[in-house]
Amino acid sequence: MVLSPLFSHAQTVKTFEGIDASLEPWAQHDVDPNGAIGTKQYMEWTNIAFQAYDKVTFSPVWSAPQYGASPWKNNGNPCNIAGDGVVLFDHLASRWVIGGHNSPSILGPYNYCVAVSNTDDLTSTTLAWYTYQFQLNTGANTQGHPYFPDWPKLATWADGYYVGFDLMDVDQGYRIIGVMACAMDRTNMLNGGTPNPIQCFSDPNPIPLNGAPYLRHSLVPADIDGKTAPPAGRDEFFVSIQNPPRDGSSTTSNSINLWDFHVDWVNPANSTFTNSSITVPTYTPGCYTPGRPTNTYCVIEPALRSTGGHYYIDSMGDRLMPRLAYRNFGTHESFLISHTVQVGITSRVTGVRWYELRGSGTPALYQSGTVSPDITIDRFMPSIAQDHTGHAAVGFSMSNAKNHPSIRAAWWNLATNSKPVGLNIQTGTGDQENSPSWGDYSSMTVDPVDDCTFWYVNEYLQSNETGTAISWDTRIGNFKLSSCK
């Protein structure tokens, strides 16, 4: 365990090492670090492997990270997780939920695989996983090749487990041509029973045979924090970015997308998926290039190229970043989401923009802000949550020409929209020189027992990664504000 000092009035951050590339079979540059805190353990997933750690001692539960497909294979299920694994802790049921996409072949059909634990204790001798495989109708292009369901984001809601996908054309450089959102039958999955058929909607609908680049991609569903469920019958909501028009000159947007998913398990014909727009303060997506919204590589590292200039990595600025953290306070419902935006006036320096949505009907913008105490450091790839007292915390990566990619966080009071207070999770000591890919996402969650302690995971490097080497590390940190009881 390493203790890191905080800035200003915050407490000490406790951190420990998570999965690193040397521990993962077939390690890749797409680390996809995420995880969740449960009642007894923290569980982390990096691309195709997962590990759990005791929440007090930080000791690993298993002698080595587990291959992502193992819960399914142990049950004789053919699911073979091919990446983009996500870990959740279902606060309302006190169960673990993991999911990832799978394909029997490069030409599909594609499946989404979900496993639900039978206990909250990953060290229990009776631990078992209820495993499920849902075949996805992702549509196909004019060559007859199914669209690839990329960047799946899974979430817990009272009436289902929900997941969003980007639909990518494998014959057009993996161009995003649309999105798909699906609901899975949580009630029966928690009991190990046979779930009702998965319900999915797409946008565009129907899925096109030859799609133009889609500008409101990467859906993030609302995920519950705390023990208070949404009001009975409350619909699930997704959010997504609204990238600037692809006209070669526009660089700003002033809206995000809200998607209302109403599921009816008795009569699926009554289920709906409806899009609306939320006006927000004007922003330029992080590292935005007119006409190329998914090319978001501009975050500077100290390492210098032999041909001149610095190496750089991806800000993931073309989308909102998970989680859409939901909390029901009784007096109001709150949804928090964050993303990377440009903060420099004449430069492409990035910062963290956040939004709080409220409303008992269709959520609307209540307040927003930007975590950017200066315009000299890139802050990017955020994840946000709040404790039961209404304090928000966001974790993120940071880097510039003098600072190696590192892990930071900030917290503030939502009731007063106070000035964010910065925290250090892990200082990186190396740069990534052999790939611009960085993470893809990270994860901030809140302890379900005290409903106060924030837990965050992200990646960093201990030394420069060059040539064909893959040597990333992950760090998991937790902190609690003294005012939260």
Coordinates of C-alpha atoms in Angstrom, one line a residue:
M1 CA 0.0 0.0 0.0
V2 CA 1.2 3.5 -0.9
L3 CA -0.1 6.6 0.7
S4 CA -0.2 9.7 -1.4
P5 CA -0.7 13.3 0.0
L6 CA -3.6 15.4 -1.3
F7 CA -3.9 19.0 -2.0
S8 CA -5.8 21.4 0.3
H9 CA -8.3 20.0 2.9
A10 CA -8.8 16.5 1.5
Q11 CA -7.7 13.3 3.2
T12 CA -5.1 10.7 2.4
V13 CA -5.5 8.6 -0.8
K14 CA -4.8 4.9 -0.4
T15 CA -3.5 3.3 -3.6
F16 CA -2.3 -0.1 -4.7
E17 CA -1.2 -1.7 -7.9
G18 CA -3.8 -3.3 -10.2
I19 CA -3.3 -5.5 -13.2
D20 CA -0.3 -4.8 -15.4
A21 CA 0.5 -6.0 -18.9
S22 CA 2.9 -8.7 -17.7
L23 CA 0.1 -10.4 -15.8
E24 CA -2.4 -10.4 -18.7
P25 CA -2.3 -13.0 -21.5
W26 CA -2.1 -11.4 -24.9
A27 CA -1.8 -7.9 -23.5
Q28 CA -2.7 -5.1 -26.0
H29 CA -2.5 -1.3 -26.1
D30 CA -6.3 -1.0 -25.5
V31 CA -6.1 -1.4 -21.7
D32 CA -9.7 -0.4 -21.1
P33 CA -9.2 -0.2 -17.3
N34 CA -12.4 -0.3 -15.3
G35 CA -13.7 -1.8 -12.1
A36 CA -16.2 -1.5 -9.2
I37 CA -16.1 -1.6 -5.5
G38 CA -18.3 -4.1 -3.7
T39 CA -19.1 -5.0 -0.1
K40 CA -15.9 -7.0 0.4
Q41 CA -13.7 -6.6 -2.7
Y42 CA -12.7 -4.4 -5.5
M43 CA -12.9 -6.0 -8.9
E44 CA -10.9 -4.7 -11.9
W45 CA -11.1 -5.6 -15.6
T46 CA -8.4 -4.8 -18.2
N47 CA -9.4 -5.8 -21.7
I48 CA -9.6 -9.6 -21.5
A49 CA -8.7 -10.3 -17.9
F50 CA -10.0 -9.6 -14.4
Q51 CA -8.7 -9.7 -10.8
A52 CA -10.3 -8.9 -7.5
Y53 CA -8.7 -7.4 -4.3
D54 CA -9.6 -7.4 -0.7
K55 CA -11.0 -3.9 0.1
V56 CA -9.0 -3.6 3.4
T57 CA -5.7 -5.4 2.7
F58 CA -5.7 -4.9 -1.1
S59 CA -4.4 -8.5 -1.4
P60 CA -5.4 -10.2 -4.7
V61 CA -8.2 -12.8 -4.5
W62 CA -6.7 -15.0 -7.2
S63 CA -3.1 -15.9 -7.7
A64 CA -3.2 -14.4 -11.1
P65 CA -5.8 -12.4 -13.2
Q66 CA -8.6 -14.6 -14.5
Y67 CA -9.1 -15.0 -18.2
G68 CA -12.2 -13.0 -19.1
A69 CA -14.2 -15.9 -20.6
S70 CA -13.6 -18.2 -17.6
P71 CA -17.1 -17.8 -15.9
W72 CA -18.7 -18.8 -19.2
K73 CA -16.3 -21.6 -20.1
N74 CA -16.6 -23.1 -16.6
N75 CA -20.4 -23.3 -17.2
G76 CA -19.9 -24.9 -20.7
N77 CA -21.0 -21.7 -22.3
P78 CA -19.3 -20.9 -25.7
C79 CA -18.9 -17.2 -24.9
N80 CA -15.3 -16.1 -25.6
I81 CA -14.9 -12.5 -24.4
A82 CA -13.0 -10.6 -27.1
G83 CA -12.4 -7.4 -25.2
D84 CA -14.2 -4.4 -23.8
G85 CA -15.0 -6.2 -20.6
V86 CA -17.0 -4.2 -18.0
V87 CA -17.4 -4.8 -14.2
L88 CA -20.4 -3.6 -12.2
F89 CA -21.5 -4.1 -8.6
D90 CA -25.3 -4.2 -8.5
H91 CA -26.0 -2.0 -5.4
L92 CA -29.6 -3.0 -5.1
A93 CA -29.0 -6.7 -5.2
S94 CA -25.5 -6.8 -3.8
R95 CA -24.2 -8.9 -6.7
W96 CA -21.3 -8.7 -9.2
V97 CA -22.1 -8.3 -12.9
I98 CA -19.6 -8.6 -15.7
G99 CA -20.0 -8.4 -19.5
G100 CA -18.2 -8.2 -22.8
H101 CA -18.7 -8.8 -26.5
N102 CA -18.0 -12.0 -28.3
S103 CA -18.0 -13.3 -31.9
P104 CA -17.7 -16.9 -33.1
S105 CA -15.9 -15.6 -36.2
I106 CA -14.8 -12.3 -37.7
L107 CA -18.0 -12.2 -39.7
G108 CA -20.3 -12.7 -36.8
P109 CA -23.0 -13.1 -35.7
Y110 CA -22.0 -11.1 -32.6
N111 CA -23.1 -11.9 -29.1
Y112 CA -23.1 -10.0 -25.8
C113 CA -22.1 -12.1 -22.8
V114 CA -23.2 -11.3 -19.2
A115 CA -22.4 -13.1 -16.0
V116 CA -24.1 -12.5 -12.6
S117 CA -22.6 -13.8 -9.3
N118 CA -24.6 -15.7 -6.8
T119 CA -22.9 -13.8 -3.9
D120 CA -21.3 -10.5 -3.1
D121 CA -18.2 -12.4 -1.8
L122 CA -15.6 -13.3 -4.5
T123 CA -13.7 -15.5 -2.0
S124 CA -16.7 -17.6 -1.0
T125 CA -16.3 -21.3 -1.6
T126 CA -19.9 -21.3 -3.0
L127 CA -19.1 -18.5 -5.5
A128 CA -20.8 -19.3 -8.9
W129 CA -21.7 -17.3 -11.9
Y130 CA -25.0 -17.3 -13.8
T131 CA -23.8 -16.9 -17.4
Y132 CA -25.8 -15.7 -20.4
Q133 CA -25.2 -15.2 -24.1
F134 CA -27.4 -12.8 -26.1
Q135 CA -27.1 -12.8 -29.9
L136 CA -27.2 -9.3 -31.4
N137 CA -28.8 -8.2 -34.6
T138 CA -26.2 -5.5 -35.6
G139 CA -27.3 -5.2 -39.2
A140 CA -24.9 -5.6 -42.1
N141 CA -23.3 -3.5 -44.8
T142 CA -23.7 -3.9 -48.6
Q143 CA -21.1 -6.6 -48.5
G144 CA -23.2 -8.6 -46.1
H145 CA -20.7 -8.2 -43.3
P146 CA -22.3 -7.6 -39.8
Y147 CA -21.5 -4.3 -38.1
F148 CA -19.1 -4.7 -35.2
P149 CA -20.7 -3.9 -31.8
D150 CA -17.9 -1.8 -30.3
W151 CA -17.4 0.1 -27.0
P152 CA -20.2 -1.7 -25.1
K153 CA -21.2 0.1 -21.8
L154 CA -23.2 -1.9 -19.3
A155 CA -25.3 -0.5 -16.4
T156 CA -27.6 -1.5 -13.6
W157 CA -31.2 -0.3 -13.5
A158 CA -34.1 -1.5 -11.4
D159 CA -36.0 -3.2 -14.3
G160 CA -33.0 -4.5 -16.3
Y161 CA -29.3 -4.5 -17.2
Y162 CA -28.8 -2.1 -20.0
V163 CA -26.0 -1.8 -22.6
G164 CA -25.1 0.5 -25.5
F165 CA -23.0 -0.3 -28.5
D166 CA -21.4 1.6 -31.4
L167 CA -22.1 -0.1 -34.7
M168 CA -18.9 -0.1 -36.8
D169 CA -18.4 -0.9 -40.5
V170 CA -15.5 -3.3 -40.8
D171 CA -15.1 -2.6 -44.5
Q172 CA -15.0 1.2 -44.0
G173 CA -12.1 1.5 -41.6
Y174 CA -14.4 0.6 -38.6
R175 CA -16.5 3.7 -39.3
I176 CA -19.2 4.3 -36.7
I177 CA -22.5 4.3 -38.7
G178 CA -25.0 4.1 -35.7
V179 CA -25.7 2.9 -32.2
M180 CA -27.7 0.2 -30.6
A181 CA -29.1 0.0 -27.0
C182 CA -30.4 -3.2 -25.4
A183 CA -32.2 -4.2 -22.2
M184 CA -31.7 -7.5 -20.5
D185 CA -34.0 -9.2 -18.0
R186 CA -32.3 -8.5 -14.7
T187 CA -34.9 -10.2 -12.6
N188 CA -34.5 -13.6 -14.0
M189 CA -30.7 -13.2 -14.5
L190 CA -30.3 -12.5 -10.7
N191 CA -32.0 -15.9 -10.0
G192 CA -30.1 -17.9 -12.5
G193 CA -33.3 -18.4 -14.5
T194 CA -34.1 -18.1 -18.2
P195 CA -34.3 -14.4 -19.1
N196 CA -36.9 -12.9 -21.4
P197 CA -35.5 -12.2 -24.9
I198 CA -33.1 -9.2 -25.1
Q199 CA -34.8 -6.0 -26.3
C200 CA -32.8 -3.8 -28.6
F201 CA -33.2 -0.5 -30.5
S202 CA -31.0 1.1 -33.0
D203 CA -30.4 4.6 -34.3
P204 CA -30.7 5.0 -37.3
N205 CA -33.7 2.7 -37.4
P206 CA -33.5 0.6 -39.5
I207 CA -29.8 0.1 -39.5
P208 CA -28.5 1.4 -42.8
L209 CA -26.7 -0.7 -45.4
N210 CA -24.1 2.0 -46.1
G211 CA -23.9 4.6 -43.3
A212 CA -22.4 8.0 -43.2
P213 CA -20.2 8.8 -40.1
Y214 CA -22.5 9.0 -37.1
L215 CA -22.0 12.0 -34.8
R216 CA -23.9 11.1 -31.6
H217 CA -22.2 7.8 -30.9
S218 CA -21.0 6.0 -27.8
L219 CA -24.1 5.6 -25.6
V220 CA -23.6 5.6 -21.8
P221 CA -26.5 4.2 -19.7
A222 CA -27.4 5.4 -16.2
D223 CA -25.9 3.2 -13.5
I224 CA -27.3 3.2 -9.9
D225 CA -25.3 4.3 -6.9
G226 CA -26.7 3.9 -3.4
K227 CA -29.4 1.7 -2.0
T228 CA -32.4 3.8 -3.0
A229 CA -33.8 2.5 -6.3
P230 CA -35.3 4.8 -8.9
P231 CA -39.0 5.5 -8.5
A232 CA -41.2 2.6 -9.5
G233 CA -41.6 2.4 -13.3
R234 CA -38.8 4.9 -13.9
D235 CA -37.4 4.6 -17.4
E236 CA -33.7 4.0 -18.0
F237 CA -31.8 6.9 -19.7
F238 CA -28.7 6.9 -21.9
V239 CA -26.6 9.9 -22.9
S240 CA -24.2 10.6 -25.8
I241 CA -22.2 13.4 -27.3
Q242 CA -23.4 15.6 -30.2
N243 CA -20.3 16.1 -32.2
P244 CA -20.1 19.3 -34.4
P245 CA -21.4 19.1 -37.9
R246 CA -19.1 17.3 -40.2
D247 CA -18.7 20.2 -42.6
G248 CA -15.0 20.7 -42.5
S249 CA -15.1 23.9 -40.5
S250 CA -17.4 23.6 -37.4
T251 CA -15.6 22.9 -34.2
T252 CA -18.1 23.5 -31.4
S253 CA -21.3 22.0 -30.1
N254 CA -23.8 23.2 -27.5
S255 CA -25.8 20.0 -26.9
I256 CA -25.7 16.4 -25.7
N257 CA -28.2 13.7 -26.5
L258 CA -30.6 12.0 -24.1
W259 CA -32.2 8.7 -24.8
D260 CA -35.2 7.4 -23.0
F261 CA -35.5 3.6 -22.9
H262 CA -38.9 2.4 -21.8
V263 CA -38.9 -1.4 -21.5
D264 CA -42.1 -3.6 -21.2
W265 CA -41.2 -7.2 -20.4
V266 CA -44.8 -8.4 -20.7
N267 CA -45.5 -6.8 -24.0
P268 CA -42.3 -5.9 -25.8
A269 CA -44.3 -4.1 -28.6
N270 CA -44.9 -1.4 -26.0
S271 CA -41.1 -0.8 -25.4
T272 CA -39.7 2.5 -26.8
F273 CA -36.4 4.2 -27.3
T274 CA -36.7 8.0 -27.8
N275 CA -34.0 10.6 -28.5
S276 CA -34.1 14.2 -27.3
S277 CA -31.5 17.0 -27.0
I278 CA -30.1 18.8 -24.0
T279 CA -28.6 22.3 -24.4
V280 CA -25.3 22.7 -22.5
P281 CA -22.6 25.4 -22.4
T282 CA -20.8 25.5 -25.8
Y283 CA -17.8 23.2 -26.0
T284 CA -15.2 21.9 -28.5
P285 CA -14.6 18.2 -28.0
G286 CA -11.1 17.3 -26.9
C287 CA -8.5 17.2 -29.7
Y288 CA -11.3 17.9 -32.2
T289 CA -10.4 18.0 -35.9
P290 CA -13.0 19.4 -38.3
G291 CA -14.3 16.6 -40.5
R292 CA -12.6 13.9 -38.5
P293 CA -14.4 13.7 -35.2
T294 CA -13.0 10.4 -34.1
N295 CA -9.4 11.4 -34.6
T296 CA -8.7 12.7 -31.1
Y297 CA -5.0 12.2 -30.8
C298 CA -3.4 15.4 -29.4
V299 CA -2.4 14.8 -25.8
I300 CA 1.3 15.6 -25.5
E301 CA 3.9 13.4 -23.7
P302 CA 7.4 14.4 -22.7
A303 CA 9.1 11.9 -25.0
L304 CA 10.5 13.4 -28.2
R305 CA 10.4 11.9 -31.7
S306 CA 13.6 11.5 -33.6
T307 CA 11.9 13.4 -36.5
G308 CA 11.0 16.3 -34.1
G309 CA 8.1 17.1 -31.8
H310 CA 6.6 15.1 -29.0
Y311 CA 4.8 11.8 -28.9
Y312 CA 1.1 12.0 -28.2
I313 CA -1.8 9.9 -27.1
D314 CA -5.6 9.7 -27.5
S315 CA -7.9 12.0 -25.5
M316 CA -11.1 10.1 -26.4
G317 CA -12.6 13.5 -26.8
D318 CA -15.2 12.5 -29.3
R319 CA -17.6 10.9 -26.7
L320 CA -19.0 11.2 -23.3
M321 CA -17.2 8.9 -20.8
P322 CA -18.7 6.4 -18.5
R323 CA -20.2 6.4 -15.9
L324 CA -23.6 8.1 -16.1
A325 CA -23.8 7.9 -12.3
Y326 CA -27.3 8.0 -11.0
R327 CA -28.4 8.6 -7.4
N328 CA -31.9 8.9 -6.0
F329 CA -31.8 11.3 -3.0
G330 CA -35.6 11.1 -2.4
T331 CA -36.0 14.9 -2.8
H332 CA -34.4 14.7 -6.3
E333 CA -32.8 12.4 -8.7
S334 CA -29.3 13.2 -10.0
F335 CA -27.4 12.0 -13.1
L336 CA -23.7 12.9 -13.5
I337 CA -21.6 12.5 -16.7
S338 CA -18.2 13.9 -17.9
H339 CA -16.1 14.2 -21.0
T340 CA -13.0 15.8 -22.4
V341 CA -13.2 19.3 -23.9
Q342 CA -10.7 21.8 -25.3
V343 CA -9.9 24.5 -22.7
G344 CA -7.1 26.4 -24.4
I345 CA -8.1 29.5 -26.4
T346 CA -5.4 29.2 -29.0
S347 CA -4.1 25.7 -28.1
R348 CA -5.6 22.2 -28.0
V349 CA -5.1 21.7 -24.3
T350 CA -7.9 19.6 -22.8
G351 CA -9.9 19.7 -19.5
V352 CA -12.8 17.8 -18.0
R353 CA -16.3 19.0 -18.5
W354 CA -19.1 17.7 -16.3
Y355 CA -22.9 17.9 -16.2
E356 CA -25.5 17.2 -13.6
L357 CA -29.0 16.4 -14.9
R358 CA -32.1 16.4 -12.7
G359 CA -35.8 16.0 -13.1
S360 CA -38.5 13.6 -12.1
G361 CA -39.7 13.3 -15.7
T362 CA -37.2 13.8 -18.6
P363 CA -33.9 14.8 -17.0
A364 CA -32.7 18.3 -17.9
L365 CA -29.4 20.2 -17.3
Y366 CA -29.2 21.4 -13.7
Q367 CA -25.6 22.6 -13.6
S368 CA -22.2 22.0 -15.2
G369 CA -18.6 22.9 -14.8
T370 CA -15.1 22.3 -16.1
V371 CA -12.1 20.9 -14.1
S372 CA -9.2 22.9 -15.5
P373 CA -7.2 24.9 -13.0
D374 CA -4.7 25.8 -15.8
I375 CA -4.3 25.6 -19.5
T376 CA -0.9 24.0 -19.5
I377 CA -1.8 20.4 -18.6
D378 CA -4.1 18.0 -20.6
R379 CA -6.7 16.4 -18.4
F380 CA -8.7 13.7 -20.2
M381 CA -10.5 10.3 -20.1
P382 CA -12.6 11.1 -17.0
S383 CA -15.1 9.1 -14.9
I384 CA -17.4 10.7 -12.4
A385 CA -19.6 9.7 -9.4
Q386 CA -21.0 11.3 -6.2
D387 CA -21.3 10.1 -2.5
H388 CA -24.5 10.2 -0.6
T389 CA -23.8 13.7 0.8
G390 CA -23.7 15.2 -2.7
H391 CA -20.0 15.5 -3.1
A392 CA -18.8 14.7 -6.7
A393 CA -15.4 13.2 -7.6
V394 CA -14.0 12.8 -11.0
G395 CA -10.8 10.8 -11.9
F396 CA -8.9 11.4 -15.1
S397 CA -5.5 11.0 -16.9
M398 CA -3.2 14.0 -17.2
S399 CA -0.1 14.7 -19.3
N400 CA 1.9 17.5 -20.9
A401 CA 5.4 18.1 -22.3
K402 CA 6.9 18.0 -18.8
N403 CA 4.7 15.5 -17.1
H404 CA 4.4 11.8 -18.0
P405 CA 0.8 10.4 -18.2
S406 CA -0.4 10.2 -14.7
I407 CA -3.6 9.6 -12.7
R408 CA -5.4 12.4 -10.9
A409 CA -8.8 13.2 -9.4
A410 CA -10.7 16.2 -8.1
W411 CA -13.7 16.6 -5.8
W412 CA -16.2 19.4 -5.1
N413 CA -19.6 20.0 -3.4
L414 CA -22.5 19.8 -5.9
A415 CA -24.8 21.8 -3.6
T416 CA -22.6 24.9 -3.7
N417 CA -20.7 24.0 -7.0
S418 CA -17.5 24.7 -5.0
K419 CA -14.1 25.0 -6.6
P420 CA -12.6 21.5 -7.3
V421 CA -9.9 20.3 -5.0
G422 CA -7.2 18.2 -6.7
L423 CA -5.9 14.8 -5.6
N424 CA -2.9 12.7 -6.8
I425 CA -3.6 9.0 -7.4
Q426 CA -0.4 8.0 -9.3
T427 CA 2.5 9.9 -10.9
G428 CA 3.6 8.2 -14.1
T429 CA 7.3 7.9 -14.9
G430 CA 7.1 6.8 -18.6
D431 CA 5.6 7.6 -21.9
Q432 CA 3.9 5.5 -24.6
E433 CA 5.9 5.9 -27.8
N434 CA 4.7 2.9 -29.8
S435 CA 0.9 3.6 -30.0
P436 CA -1.4 6.6 -29.6
S437 CA -4.0 4.4 -28.0
W438 CA -4.6 5.2 -24.3
G439 CA -7.1 3.4 -22.1
D440 CA -10.4 4.1 -23.9
Y441 CA -12.1 4.7 -20.5
S442 CA -11.7 4.5 -16.7
S443 CA -14.0 4.0 -13.8
M444 CA -15.0 5.9 -10.6
T445 CA -17.4 4.1 -8.3
V446 CA -18.7 4.5 -4.7
D447 CA -18.4 2.0 -1.8
P448 CA -21.9 0.4 -1.3
V449 CA -21.3 -0.1 2.4
D450 CA -20.4 3.4 3.7
D451 CA -21.7 5.1 0.5
C452 CA -18.9 7.6 0.9
T453 CA -15.6 6.1 -0.3
F454 CA -14.7 6.8 -3.9
W455 CA -12.7 4.1 -5.8
Y456 CA -10.9 4.9 -9.0
V457 CA -8.8 2.9 -11.5
N458 CA -6.8 4.1 -14.5
E459 CA -3.5 3.3 -16.3
Y460 CA 0.0 4.7 -16.3
L461 CA 3.5 3.7 -17.3
Q462 CA 6.6 3.2 -15.1
S463 CA 9.0 3.4 -18.1
N464 CA 8.9 4.4 -21.7
E465 CA 7.1 1.9 -23.9
T466 CA 9.0 1.5 -27.2
G467 CA 9.3 -0.9 -30.1
T468 CA 6.9 -3.9 -29.8
A469 CA 6.9 -3.8 -26.0
I470 CA 3.6 -3.5 -24.1
S471 CA 4.3 -2.6 -20.5
W472 CA 1.4 -0.6 -19.1
D473 CA 0.4 -0.6 -15.4
T474 CA -2.8 0.2 -13.6
R475 CA -3.3 1.8 -10.2
I476 CA -6.4 1.7 -8.0
G477 CA -7.0 4.4 -5.5
N478 CA -9.6 5.2 -2.9
F479 CA -10.4 8.3 -0.8
K480 CA -13.2 9.5 1.4
L481 CA -14.2 13.1 2.4
S482 CA -14.1 13.7 6.1
S483 CA -17.6 15.4 5.9
C484 CA -19.2 12.2 4.6
K485 CA -20.5 10.0 7.4

